XYZ file of C-alpha atoms in Angstrom:
557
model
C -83.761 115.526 -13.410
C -82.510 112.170 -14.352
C -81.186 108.494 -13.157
C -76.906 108.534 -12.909
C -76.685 107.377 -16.769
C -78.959 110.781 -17.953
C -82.446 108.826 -18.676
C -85.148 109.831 -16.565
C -88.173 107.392 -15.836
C -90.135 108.346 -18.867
C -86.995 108.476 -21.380
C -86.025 105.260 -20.341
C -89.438 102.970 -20.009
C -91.784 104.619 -22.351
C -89.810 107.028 -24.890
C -87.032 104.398 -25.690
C -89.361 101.304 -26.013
C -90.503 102.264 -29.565
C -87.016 101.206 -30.406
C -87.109 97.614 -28.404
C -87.443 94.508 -30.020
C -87.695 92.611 -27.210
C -90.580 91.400 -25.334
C -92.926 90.720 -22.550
C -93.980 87.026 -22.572
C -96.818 86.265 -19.957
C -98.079 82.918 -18.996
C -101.611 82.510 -19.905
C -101.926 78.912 -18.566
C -100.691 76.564 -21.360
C -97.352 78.762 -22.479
C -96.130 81.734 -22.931
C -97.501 84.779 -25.185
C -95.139 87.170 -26.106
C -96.067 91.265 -26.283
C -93.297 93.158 -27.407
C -91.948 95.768 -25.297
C -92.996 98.699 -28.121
C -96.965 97.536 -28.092
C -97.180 97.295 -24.838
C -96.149 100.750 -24.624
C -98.570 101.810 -27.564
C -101.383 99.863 -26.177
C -101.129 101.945 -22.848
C -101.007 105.074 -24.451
C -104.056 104.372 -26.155
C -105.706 103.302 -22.662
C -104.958 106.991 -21.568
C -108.443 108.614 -22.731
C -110.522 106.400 -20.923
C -108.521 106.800 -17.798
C -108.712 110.327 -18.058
C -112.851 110.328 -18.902
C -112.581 108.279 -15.468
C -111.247 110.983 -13.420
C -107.755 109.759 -13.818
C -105.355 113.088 -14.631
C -102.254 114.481 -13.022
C -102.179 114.675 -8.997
C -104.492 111.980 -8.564
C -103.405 108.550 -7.676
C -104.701 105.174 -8.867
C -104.867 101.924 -6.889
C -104.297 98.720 -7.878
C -103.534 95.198 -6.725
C -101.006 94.726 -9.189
C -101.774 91.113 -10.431
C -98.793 89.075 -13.234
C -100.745 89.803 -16.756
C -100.038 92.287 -19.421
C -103.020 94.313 -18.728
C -102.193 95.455 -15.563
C -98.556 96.322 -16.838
C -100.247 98.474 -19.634
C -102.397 99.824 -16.994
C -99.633 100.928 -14.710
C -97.727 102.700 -17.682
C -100.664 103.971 -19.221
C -101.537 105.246 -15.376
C -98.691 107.449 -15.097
C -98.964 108.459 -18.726
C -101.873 109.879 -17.951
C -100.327 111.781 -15.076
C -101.527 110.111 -12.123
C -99.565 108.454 -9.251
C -100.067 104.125 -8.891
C -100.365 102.796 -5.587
C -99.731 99.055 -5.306
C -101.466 97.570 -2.208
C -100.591 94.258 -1.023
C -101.731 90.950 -1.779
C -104.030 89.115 1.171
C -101.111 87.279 3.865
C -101.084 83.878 4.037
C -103.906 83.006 7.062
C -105.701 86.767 6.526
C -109.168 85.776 5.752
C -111.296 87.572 3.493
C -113.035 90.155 6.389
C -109.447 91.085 7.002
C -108.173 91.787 4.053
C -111.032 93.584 2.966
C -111.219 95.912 5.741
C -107.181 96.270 5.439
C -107.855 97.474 1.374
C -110.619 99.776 2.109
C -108.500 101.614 5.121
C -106.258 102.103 2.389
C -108.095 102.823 -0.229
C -109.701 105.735 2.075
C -106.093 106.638 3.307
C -105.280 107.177 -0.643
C -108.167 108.955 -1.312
C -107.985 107.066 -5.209
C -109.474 108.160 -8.215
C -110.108 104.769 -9.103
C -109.295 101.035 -7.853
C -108.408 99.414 -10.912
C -108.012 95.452 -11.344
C -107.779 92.803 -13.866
C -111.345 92.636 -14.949
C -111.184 88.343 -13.415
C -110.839 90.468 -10.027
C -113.745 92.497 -10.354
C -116.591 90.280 -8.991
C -114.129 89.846 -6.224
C -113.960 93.222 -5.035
C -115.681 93.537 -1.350
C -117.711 96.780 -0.253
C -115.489 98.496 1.948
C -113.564 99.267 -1.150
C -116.392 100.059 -3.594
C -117.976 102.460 -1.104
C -115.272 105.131 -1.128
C -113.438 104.155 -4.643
C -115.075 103.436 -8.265
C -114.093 99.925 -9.149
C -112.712 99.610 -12.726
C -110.961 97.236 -14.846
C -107.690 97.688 -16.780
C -109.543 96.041 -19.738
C -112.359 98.524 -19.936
C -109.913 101.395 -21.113
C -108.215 99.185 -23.692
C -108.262 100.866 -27.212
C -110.366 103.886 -25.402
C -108.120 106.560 -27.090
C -104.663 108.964 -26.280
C -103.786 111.933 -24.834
C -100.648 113.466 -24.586
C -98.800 111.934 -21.879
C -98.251 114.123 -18.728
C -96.134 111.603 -16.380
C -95.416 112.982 -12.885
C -92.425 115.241 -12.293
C -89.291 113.637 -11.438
C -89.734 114.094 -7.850
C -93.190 114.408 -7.912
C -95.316 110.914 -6.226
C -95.019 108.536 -8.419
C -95.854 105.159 -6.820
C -96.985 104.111 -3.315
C -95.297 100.577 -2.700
C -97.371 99.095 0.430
C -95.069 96.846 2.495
C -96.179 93.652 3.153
C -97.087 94.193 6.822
C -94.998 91.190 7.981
C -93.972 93.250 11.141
C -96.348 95.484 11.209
C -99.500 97.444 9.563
C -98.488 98.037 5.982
C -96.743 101.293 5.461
C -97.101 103.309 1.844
C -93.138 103.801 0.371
C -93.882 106.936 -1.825
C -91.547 106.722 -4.722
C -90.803 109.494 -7.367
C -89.978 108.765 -10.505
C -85.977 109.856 -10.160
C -86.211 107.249 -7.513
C -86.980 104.378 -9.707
C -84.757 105.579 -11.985
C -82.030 105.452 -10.266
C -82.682 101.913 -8.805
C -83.246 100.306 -12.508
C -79.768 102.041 -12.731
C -78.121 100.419 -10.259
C -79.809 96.930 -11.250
C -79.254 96.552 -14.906
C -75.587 98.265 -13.740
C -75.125 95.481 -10.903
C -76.237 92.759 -13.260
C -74.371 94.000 -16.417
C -77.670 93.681 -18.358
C -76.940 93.461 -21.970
C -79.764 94.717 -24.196
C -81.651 92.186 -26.565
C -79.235 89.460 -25.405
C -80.081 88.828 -21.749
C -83.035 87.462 -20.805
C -85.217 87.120 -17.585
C -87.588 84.593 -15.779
C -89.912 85.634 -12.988
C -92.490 84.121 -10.555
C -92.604 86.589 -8.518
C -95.998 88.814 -7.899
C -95.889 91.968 -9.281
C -97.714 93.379 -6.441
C -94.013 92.827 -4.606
C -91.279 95.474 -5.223
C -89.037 92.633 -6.487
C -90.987 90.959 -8.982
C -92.204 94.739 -10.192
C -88.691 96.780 -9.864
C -86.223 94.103 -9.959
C -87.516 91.787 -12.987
C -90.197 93.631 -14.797
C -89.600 97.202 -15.018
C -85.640 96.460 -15.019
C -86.200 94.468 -18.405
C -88.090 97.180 -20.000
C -85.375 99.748 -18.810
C -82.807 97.089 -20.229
C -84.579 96.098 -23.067
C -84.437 92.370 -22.417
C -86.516 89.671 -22.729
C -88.937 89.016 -19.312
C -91.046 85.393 -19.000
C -93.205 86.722 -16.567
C -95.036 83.602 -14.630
C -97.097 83.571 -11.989
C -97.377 83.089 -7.929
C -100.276 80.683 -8.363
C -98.168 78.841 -11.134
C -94.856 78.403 -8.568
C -96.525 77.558 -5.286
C -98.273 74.263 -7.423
C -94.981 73.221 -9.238
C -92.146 75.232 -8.117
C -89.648 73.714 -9.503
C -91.380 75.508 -12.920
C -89.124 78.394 -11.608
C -85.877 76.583 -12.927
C -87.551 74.063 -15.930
C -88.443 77.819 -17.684
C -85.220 79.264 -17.393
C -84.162 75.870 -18.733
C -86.692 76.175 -21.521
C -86.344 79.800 -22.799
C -82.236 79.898 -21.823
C -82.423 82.680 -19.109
C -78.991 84.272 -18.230
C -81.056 86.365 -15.202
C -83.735 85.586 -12.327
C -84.767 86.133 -9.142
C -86.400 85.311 -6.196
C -86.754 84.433 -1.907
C -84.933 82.066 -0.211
C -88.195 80.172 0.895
C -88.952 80.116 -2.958
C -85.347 78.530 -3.754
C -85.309 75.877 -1.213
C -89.575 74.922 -2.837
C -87.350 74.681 -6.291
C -84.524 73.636 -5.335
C -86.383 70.690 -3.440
C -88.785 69.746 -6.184
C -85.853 70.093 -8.784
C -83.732 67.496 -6.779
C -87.205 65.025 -7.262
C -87.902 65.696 -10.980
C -85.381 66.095 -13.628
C -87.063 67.953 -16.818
C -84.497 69.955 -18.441
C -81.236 69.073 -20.507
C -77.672 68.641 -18.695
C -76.695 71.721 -19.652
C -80.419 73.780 -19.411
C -79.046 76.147 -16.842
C -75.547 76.654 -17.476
C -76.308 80.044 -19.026
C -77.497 81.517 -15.768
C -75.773 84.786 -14.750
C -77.293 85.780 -12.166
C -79.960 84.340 -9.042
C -80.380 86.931 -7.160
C -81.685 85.737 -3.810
C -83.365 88.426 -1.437
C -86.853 89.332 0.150
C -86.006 87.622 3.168
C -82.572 86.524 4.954
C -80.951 83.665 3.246
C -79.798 80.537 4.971
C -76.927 79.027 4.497
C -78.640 75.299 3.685
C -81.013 76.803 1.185
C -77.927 77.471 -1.115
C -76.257 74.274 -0.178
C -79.562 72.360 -1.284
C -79.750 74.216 -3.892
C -76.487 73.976 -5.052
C -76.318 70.427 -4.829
C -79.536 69.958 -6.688
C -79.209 71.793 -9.801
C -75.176 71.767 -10.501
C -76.480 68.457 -12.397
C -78.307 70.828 -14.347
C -75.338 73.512 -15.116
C -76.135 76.384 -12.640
C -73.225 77.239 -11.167
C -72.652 78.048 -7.344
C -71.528 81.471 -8.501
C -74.840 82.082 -10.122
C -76.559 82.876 -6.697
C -76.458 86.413 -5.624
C -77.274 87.369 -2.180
C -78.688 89.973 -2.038
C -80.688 92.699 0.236
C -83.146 95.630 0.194
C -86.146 97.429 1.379
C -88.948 99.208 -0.017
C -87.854 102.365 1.745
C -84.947 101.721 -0.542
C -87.495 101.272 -3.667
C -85.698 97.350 -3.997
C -82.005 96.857 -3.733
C -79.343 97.641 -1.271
C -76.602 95.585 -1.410
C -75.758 92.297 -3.948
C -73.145 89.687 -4.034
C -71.079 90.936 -7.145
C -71.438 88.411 -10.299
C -69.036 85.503 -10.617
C -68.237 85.511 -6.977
C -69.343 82.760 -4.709
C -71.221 83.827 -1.880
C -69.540 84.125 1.707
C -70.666 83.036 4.997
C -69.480 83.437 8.489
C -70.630 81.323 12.152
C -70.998 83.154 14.953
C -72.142 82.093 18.524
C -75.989 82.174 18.792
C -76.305 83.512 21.807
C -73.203 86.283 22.078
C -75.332 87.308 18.586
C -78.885 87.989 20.292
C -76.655 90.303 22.799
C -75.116 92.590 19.451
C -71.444 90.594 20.223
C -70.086 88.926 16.862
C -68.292 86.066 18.671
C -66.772 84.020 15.793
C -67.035 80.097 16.069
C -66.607 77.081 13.725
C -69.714 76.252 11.664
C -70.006 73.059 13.317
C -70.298 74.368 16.593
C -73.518 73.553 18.487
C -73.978 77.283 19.636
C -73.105 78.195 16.046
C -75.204 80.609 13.833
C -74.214 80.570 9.876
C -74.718 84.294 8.556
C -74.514 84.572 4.599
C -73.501 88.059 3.368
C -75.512 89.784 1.303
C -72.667 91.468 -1.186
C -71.637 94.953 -1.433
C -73.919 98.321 -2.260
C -74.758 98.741 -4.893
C -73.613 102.131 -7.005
C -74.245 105.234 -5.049
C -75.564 103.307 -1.744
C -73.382 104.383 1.541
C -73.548 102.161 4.138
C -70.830 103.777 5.989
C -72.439 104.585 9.604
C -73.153 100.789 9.638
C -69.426 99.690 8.799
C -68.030 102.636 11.536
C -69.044 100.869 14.340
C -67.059 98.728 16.478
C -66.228 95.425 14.435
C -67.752 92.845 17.256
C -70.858 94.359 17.268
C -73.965 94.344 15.466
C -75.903 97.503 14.959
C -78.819 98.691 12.953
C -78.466 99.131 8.922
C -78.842 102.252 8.213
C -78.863 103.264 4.111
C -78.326 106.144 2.122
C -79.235 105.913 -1.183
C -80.061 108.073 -4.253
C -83.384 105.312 -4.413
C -84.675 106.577 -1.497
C -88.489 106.671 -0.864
C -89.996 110.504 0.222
C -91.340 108.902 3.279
C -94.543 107.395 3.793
C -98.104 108.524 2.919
C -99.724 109.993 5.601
C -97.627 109.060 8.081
C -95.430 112.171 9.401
C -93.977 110.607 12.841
C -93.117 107.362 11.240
C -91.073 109.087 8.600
C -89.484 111.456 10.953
C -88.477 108.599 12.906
C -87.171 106.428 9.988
C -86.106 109.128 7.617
C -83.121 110.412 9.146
C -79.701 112.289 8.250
C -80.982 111.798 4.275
C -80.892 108.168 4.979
C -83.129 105.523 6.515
C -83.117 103.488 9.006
C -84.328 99.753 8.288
C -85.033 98.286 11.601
C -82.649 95.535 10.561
C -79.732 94.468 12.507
C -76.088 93.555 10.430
C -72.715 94.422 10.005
C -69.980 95.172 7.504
C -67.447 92.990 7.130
C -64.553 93.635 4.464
C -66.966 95.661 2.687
C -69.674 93.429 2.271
C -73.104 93.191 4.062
C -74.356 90.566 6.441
C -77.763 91.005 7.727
C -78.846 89.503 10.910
C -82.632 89.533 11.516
C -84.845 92.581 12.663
C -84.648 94.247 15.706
C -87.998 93.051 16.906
C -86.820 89.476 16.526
C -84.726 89.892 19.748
C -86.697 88.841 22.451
C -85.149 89.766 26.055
C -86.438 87.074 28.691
C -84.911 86.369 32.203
C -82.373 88.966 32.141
C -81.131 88.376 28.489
C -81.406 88.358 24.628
C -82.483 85.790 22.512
C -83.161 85.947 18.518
C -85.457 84.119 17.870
C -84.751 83.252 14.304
C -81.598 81.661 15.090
C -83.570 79.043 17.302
C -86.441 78.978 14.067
C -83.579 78.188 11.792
C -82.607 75.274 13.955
C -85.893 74.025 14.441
C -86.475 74.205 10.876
C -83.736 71.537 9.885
C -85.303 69.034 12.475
C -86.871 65.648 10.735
C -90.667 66.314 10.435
C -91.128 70.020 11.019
C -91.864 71.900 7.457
C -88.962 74.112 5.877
C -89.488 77.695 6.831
C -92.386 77.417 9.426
C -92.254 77.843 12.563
C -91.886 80.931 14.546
C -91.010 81.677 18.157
C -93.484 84.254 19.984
C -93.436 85.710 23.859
C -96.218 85.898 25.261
C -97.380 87.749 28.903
C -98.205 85.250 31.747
C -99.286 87.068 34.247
C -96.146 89.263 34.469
C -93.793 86.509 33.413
C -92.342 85.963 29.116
C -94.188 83.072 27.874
C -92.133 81.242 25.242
C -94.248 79.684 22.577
C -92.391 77.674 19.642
C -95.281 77.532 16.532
C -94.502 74.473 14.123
C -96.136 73.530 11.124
C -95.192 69.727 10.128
C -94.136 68.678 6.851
C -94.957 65.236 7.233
C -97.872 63.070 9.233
C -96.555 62.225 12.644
C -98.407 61.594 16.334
C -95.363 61.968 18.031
C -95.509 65.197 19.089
C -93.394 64.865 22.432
C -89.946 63.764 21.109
C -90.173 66.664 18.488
C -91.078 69.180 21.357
C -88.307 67.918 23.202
C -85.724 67.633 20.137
C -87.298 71.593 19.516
C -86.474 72.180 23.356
C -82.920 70.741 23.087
C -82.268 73.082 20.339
C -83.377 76.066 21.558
C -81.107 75.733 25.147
C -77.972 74.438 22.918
C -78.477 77.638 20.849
C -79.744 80.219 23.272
C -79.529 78.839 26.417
C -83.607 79.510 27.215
C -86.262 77.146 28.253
C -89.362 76.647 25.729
C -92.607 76.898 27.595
C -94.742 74.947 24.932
C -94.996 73.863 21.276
C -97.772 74.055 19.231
C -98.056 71.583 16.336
C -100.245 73.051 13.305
C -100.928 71.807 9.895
C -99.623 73.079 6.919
C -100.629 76.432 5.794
C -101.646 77.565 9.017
C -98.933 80.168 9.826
C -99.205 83.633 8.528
C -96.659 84.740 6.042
C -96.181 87.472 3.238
C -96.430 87.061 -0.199
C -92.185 86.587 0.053
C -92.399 83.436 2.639
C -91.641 85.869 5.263
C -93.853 84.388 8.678
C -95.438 87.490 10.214
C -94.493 87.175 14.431
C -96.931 89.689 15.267
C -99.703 88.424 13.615
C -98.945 84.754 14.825
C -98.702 86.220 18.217
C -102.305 87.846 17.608
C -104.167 84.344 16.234
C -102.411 82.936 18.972
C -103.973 85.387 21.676
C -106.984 84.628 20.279
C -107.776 81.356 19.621
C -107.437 81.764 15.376
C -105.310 78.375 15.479
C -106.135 75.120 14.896
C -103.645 73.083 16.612
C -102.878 69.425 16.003
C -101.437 69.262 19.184
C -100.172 71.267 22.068
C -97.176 70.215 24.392
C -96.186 71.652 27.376
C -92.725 71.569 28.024
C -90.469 73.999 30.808
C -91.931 75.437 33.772
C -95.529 74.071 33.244
């Protein structure tokens, strides 16, 4: 009934928090205001009354858009105090418009059959119909100082919390989590990290909506009893390089965050110097997941902040899954990240042909460390060693399945492990994820990934860091090949960047692009991570949703 060091959920983030001295410090727009760990605690058992006046009592689940603030953390806590399970549903995709999202919450929200939707009470007037017609619309702040009961969390492997994926390749799926779940996964982070109480301390961007920001940084410094800066979204995507000039500023030893976030920092950090020599040289650990990392996103940002003191060890790899509740695998501390090139297009046919990194055909693949404790990744690393084949995990963080959804589960949830519709391999023990499985597009007899030819694209002069996508679409019968760019700078000439995209994508795959399609920024939509979503760009594409800049046709037009 417990995580592998004896605490279970409750022991370890509500129980033992009247002994923390640490704290939660939340940006409120000008600074940082520090709760400590303990109050927060108290103030959420004294939210507990009101929640339960409201309907909210064991069985029953709450929902929640879980937005970087201390009253929604109270909320959650104070939320499964009162016995009930949380369900986090996702933040609006870059591109969704309002219609959309709305009708995506309120499928949900009927799905979930809540008690309540509760916000942050700046959310409220922001709350559309399709929600408030099957789900009373609260706010956190309303139950504040309401009163206690005694706390009746759910069972160990009771539901717990519903993590809603970010839909980036397909609807969003419900993860449901128990609590000896979680437990075990703040385990295996504050394990993996070597988290030392009241001496480390973290800095976080990330939304809390997103299992990283809420597992891996918040919920793993109450379970550590460490210090968490807790920032916002809204905050980084202004001034990203805010990421690094607070962990400068407060002396962080822990972070994390996507590689589309650490390239945004990394860049802005290489234009404007505002911390010490030395303001990073405390940094542990930079954990670096959500999405694959590239190989030039640590170079960049190696290069820009060593002035600064973060060491290339610092950066940690990483990978996971919400099926997983967060992390997988991790590049151990003080190691240096590995990489290995591989031929581009032997890769989009499952062959691991190695090449040098220079190669034109070359691929650069960074591994993503080894699992963490208890995670067996053995059926992955038992297949042939030139092949790639699907990662499939076994972990003691395992999600129950997901919510309402008995033929997805059954084909995900299999042999008491699951399988994560990402492609990788194991070499000498560690992890190196590929891409997913529906990135491979087959065209004309063969394979191509298409983020190999995106990553490419990506480094051309003009064409914005992380956007543009590669979609096949159905032309009467025949694969249409559609390269999506947004640009990162003002240009009008839009045929010699089609035709440096087209010379990229036959040097690396051998295939002929039918078209580009030049977009401004913003246009393409991703995930609150960075991560583009290819069947939603496909969709907008379909359907006339984008506003092009220009269009050039290229190959067999």
């Amino acid at each position: 009934m417990s995580s592998p060091t004896g605490r279970s959920l409750w022991d370890g983030l509500l129980t033992a928090a009247a002994s923390h001295r640490t704290s939660l410090h939340c940006w409120d727009g000008d600074g940082f205001t520090a709760f400590p760990w303990s109050e927060v605690v108290r103030d959420a058992e004294r939210m507990t009354l009101g929640l339960r006046r409201a309907g909210v009592r064991p069985g029953t689940t709450v929902a929640t858009v879980l937005t970087n603030g201390v009253s929604p953390v109270r909320g959650l806590l104070a939320s499964w105090m009162a016995g009930a399970a949380v369900a986090s549903l996702p933040v609006p995709a870059r591109g969704m418009n309002v219609q959309e999202y709305a009708a995506q919450l309120g499928k949900i929200c009927a799905q979930l059959g809540a008690a309540a939707f509760i916000v942050e009470e700046r959310m409220i007037g922001l709350i559309p119909e399709e929600i408030t017609a099957v789900t009373p619309a609260l706010s956190w702040e309303s139950f504040e100082g309401s009163g206690r009961v005694d706390p009746s969390p759910p069972d160990e492997d009771a539901l717990a919390f519903v993590q809603y994926s970010s839909g980036s390749t397909s609807t969003p799926k419900g993860c449901m989590l128990s609590p000896r779940a979680i437990a075990a996964q703040l385990d295996m982070i504050t394990t993996m990290l070597e988290l030392t109480p009241r001496a480390d301390v973290s800095v976080s961007w990330l939304p809390l909506s997103h299992d990283m920001g809420l597992f891996g940084c918040l919920l793993t410094c109450l379970w550590a009893d460490i210090d968490d800066y807790l920032s916002t979204p809204e905050r980084f995507m202004v001034a990203p390089g805010t990421w690094f000039s607070d962990m400068a500023k407060v002396g962080a030893t822990v972070t994390a965050g996507s590689n589309t976030g650490l390239h945004l920092a990394a860049r802005s950090a290489s234009r404007v110097r505002q911390w010490p020599n030395t303001g990073l040289s405390q940094v542990r650990a930079c954990i670096i997941g959500a999405e694959r990392v590239e190989a030039h996103t640590l170079l960049t940002a190696t290069t820009s902040l060593a002035p600064a003191g973060l060491r290339p060890e610092a950066f940690m790899p990483a990978y996971g899954l919400a099926e997983a509740t967060l992390a997988v695998t991790a590049t151990p501390l003080a190691e240096r990240p590995t990489t290995l090139a591989f031929d581009a297009g032997a890769l989009a046919d499952g062959e691991l042909r190695e090449v040098d990194a220079d190669a034109p055909s070359a691929t650069v693949i960074v591994g993503a460390g080894v699992p963490c404790a208890g995670v067996d990744l053995s059926a992955l690393a038992a297949l042939p060693g030139d092949r790639l084949g699907e990662i499939s995990v076994v972990s003691p963080s395992l999600a129950m399945g997901y919510l309402d959804d008995r033929e997805r589960t059954a084909a995900r949830f299999v042999d008491g492990g699951v399988l994560t519709g990402d492609l990788g391999f194991v070499r000498d023990g560690v992890l190196y994820p590929v891409g997913r499985v529906d990135d491979v597009i087959s065209i004309a007899g063969r394979k191509v990934y298409s983020r190999e030819i995106e990553n490419a694209v990506d480094a051309l002069d003009g064409v914005r860091r992380g956007s543009s996508t590669l979609v096949a679409g159905n032309d009467r019968g025949a694969i249409r090949l559609t390269l999506l760019v947004e640009l990162g700078k003002s240009t009008t000439n839009y045929r010699e960047l089609a035709d440096q995209a087209a010379t990229v994508a036959m040097a690396k795959a051998a295939i002929a692009l039918d078209e580009c399609v030049f977009l401004p920024r913003n246009s393409l939509p991703k995930t609150p991570s960075g991560k583009t979503q290819r069947h939603r760009c496909q969709h907008m594409l379909n359907t006339g949703r984008f506003t092009p800049l220009a269009t050039v046709a290229l190959a067999g037009v």
